Every structure is written in C-alpha cells, then in structure tokens.
Short mmCIF file of C-alpha atoms in Angstrom, two decimals:
data_model
loop_
_atom_site.label_atom_id
_atom_site.label_comp_id
_atom_site.label_asym_id
_atom_site.label_seq_id
_atom_site.Cartn_x
_atom_site.Cartn_y
_atom_site.Cartn_z
CA MET E 1021 -54.88 90.71 0.72
CA ASN E 1022 -58.44 90.17 -1.32
CA THR E 1023 -60.09 93.99 -1.07
CA ASP E 1024 -63.65 92.40 -2.65
CA PRO E 1025 -65.80 94.38 -0.48
CA LEU E 1026 -68.03 90.95 -0.92
CA ASN E 1027 -64.99 89.32 0.61
CA CYS E 1028 -64.88 91.81 2.69
CA ARG E 1029 -67.59 91.42 4.45
CA LEU E 1030 -67.66 87.77 4.23
CA ARG E 1031 -63.76 87.44 6.29
CA ASN E 1032 -65.75 90.23 9.01
CA CYS E 1033 -68.03 87.99 9.70
CA LEU E 1034 -66.33 84.95 10.23
CA ALA E 1035 -64.09 87.69 12.72
CA THR E 1036 -66.22 88.64 14.28
CA ILE E 1037 -67.03 85.20 15.20
CA LEU E 1038 -63.22 83.96 15.87
CA GLU E 1039 -63.39 87.03 18.27
CA LEU E 1040 -64.80 85.11 20.60
CA GLU E 1041 -63.01 81.47 20.65
CA GLU E 1042 -61.25 82.44 23.68
CA SER E 1043 -63.70 83.63 25.61
CA LEU E 1044 -66.19 80.59 24.71
CA GLY E 1045 -63.65 78.01 25.45
CA ASP E 1046 -64.63 78.44 29.13
CA THR E 1047 -68.01 77.79 28.88
CA HIS E 1048 -69.78 75.57 28.95
CA LEU E 1049 -70.36 76.00 25.22
CA GLY E 1050 -66.71 75.19 24.49
CA SER E 1051 -66.46 71.63 24.19
CA ALA E 1052 -69.14 71.67 21.18
CA LEU E 1053 -67.99 74.69 19.60
CA HIS E 1054 -64.23 73.90 19.26
CA LYS E 1055 -64.44 71.73 16.42
CA GLU E 1056 -65.90 75.22 15.08
CA PHE E 1057 -64.05 77.02 15.81
CA SER E 1058 -61.47 74.82 13.48
CA VAL E 1059 -63.04 74.62 10.51
CA LEU E 1060 -64.20 78.68 10.71
CA LYS E 1061 -59.74 78.87 10.95
CA GLU E 1062 -59.37 76.74 7.79
CA VAL E 1063 -62.36 78.82 5.89
CA MET E 1064 -60.07 82.38 7.06
CA GLY E 1065 -57.21 80.89 5.34
CA ARG E 1066 -58.25 80.12 2.50
CA LEU E 1067 -60.69 83.04 1.39
CA GLU E 1068 -58.15 85.11 -0.29
CA ASP E 1069 -59.19 83.36 -3.45
CA VAL E 1070 -62.89 83.22 -2.92
CA SER E 1071 -65.21 84.62 -4.99
CA VAL E 1072 -68.41 85.01 -4.05
CA ALA E 1073 -72.33 86.22 -4.63
CA GLU E 1074 -74.39 88.92 -3.09
CA SER E 1075 -77.01 87.01 -1.73
CA ASP E 1076 -74.06 84.57 -0.49
CA VAL E 1077 -72.77 86.88 1.85
CA CYS E 1078 -76.15 88.29 3.55
CA ARG E 1079 -77.12 84.87 4.22
CA ILE E 1080 -73.94 84.40 5.92
CA GLU E 1081 -74.71 88.13 8.02
CA ALA E 1082 -77.50 87.13 8.52
CA ALA E 1083 -76.57 83.84 9.97
CA THR E 1084 -73.77 85.36 11.94
CA GLY E 1085 -76.18 87.61 13.30
CA ARG E 1086 -78.52 84.93 14.69
CA PHE E 1087 -75.67 83.41 15.85
CA LEU E 1088 -74.49 86.04 18.16
CA ALA E 1089 -77.79 86.86 19.16
CA GLU E 1090 -78.75 83.60 19.99
CA LEU E 1091 -75.73 83.02 22.26
CA THR E 1092 -76.68 86.22 23.36
CA GLU E 1093 -79.66 85.29 24.88
CA SER E 1094 -78.20 82.36 25.69
CA LEU E 1095 -75.25 83.59 28.18
CA ALA E 1096 -77.86 85.64 29.88
CA GLY E 1097 -77.96 86.42 34.09
CA SER E 1098 -74.72 84.25 33.69
CA THR E 1099 -70.98 84.47 34.61
CA ALA E 1100 -69.32 87.84 35.10
CA LYS E 1101 -66.65 85.49 32.13
CA GLN E 1102 -69.81 85.05 30.45
CA ALA E 1103 -70.89 88.92 30.39
CA ARG E 1104 -67.93 89.83 29.06
CA ILE E 1105 -68.49 88.44 25.84
CA SER E 1106 -71.85 89.70 26.17
CA ARG E 1107 -69.76 92.85 26.07
CA ILE E 1108 -68.11 91.31 22.76
CA LEU E 1109 -71.43 90.79 20.96
CA HIS E 1110 -73.07 94.19 21.53
#
C-alpha cells in the first residue's frame, strides 16, 4: 500500500464518500449517485501508483467537505435511515 501522506489523504477522502454508498442507495439520491460510486471504486483501485500534489489533495478535501455538507443539508429532516447517514457524516 502506498504510504505517501498525500496519497493517504486522497484515499481517505474517497473512502469517506464510499462509506456512504450502501446507506445512500435507499434514498432519493441513490440512483443518481450509483455511477459516481462505481467510478470512485475504480479510482480507489488505481491509487497505488498515483502521485498527487498538495494543492490537488487540498482541493479534493475541500470538495469532499462541501459534498458532505450538501448531503447533510439535503437529508435534513428525513427518515431514520437518512438520520443514520447524517451520523456517519458527523
């Protein structure tokens, strides 16, 4: 496994999002995100040899944070399953 700190940070962002796949599958967002989850899984499988710059990782971390914030906002006030997703995000 690649132990480069930048690669690890990138892998962490993708893993955080992929952790939500099963829970989001049963929400109104599930079908819309299905393809994106597939792409993320492919990317995760190829990260071993990827070299990334600090600025790229910072942008991906910021985008991940925005995605999680928007997801939390989108699911606010929804069902118990969506409340579970919200707990994962926090």
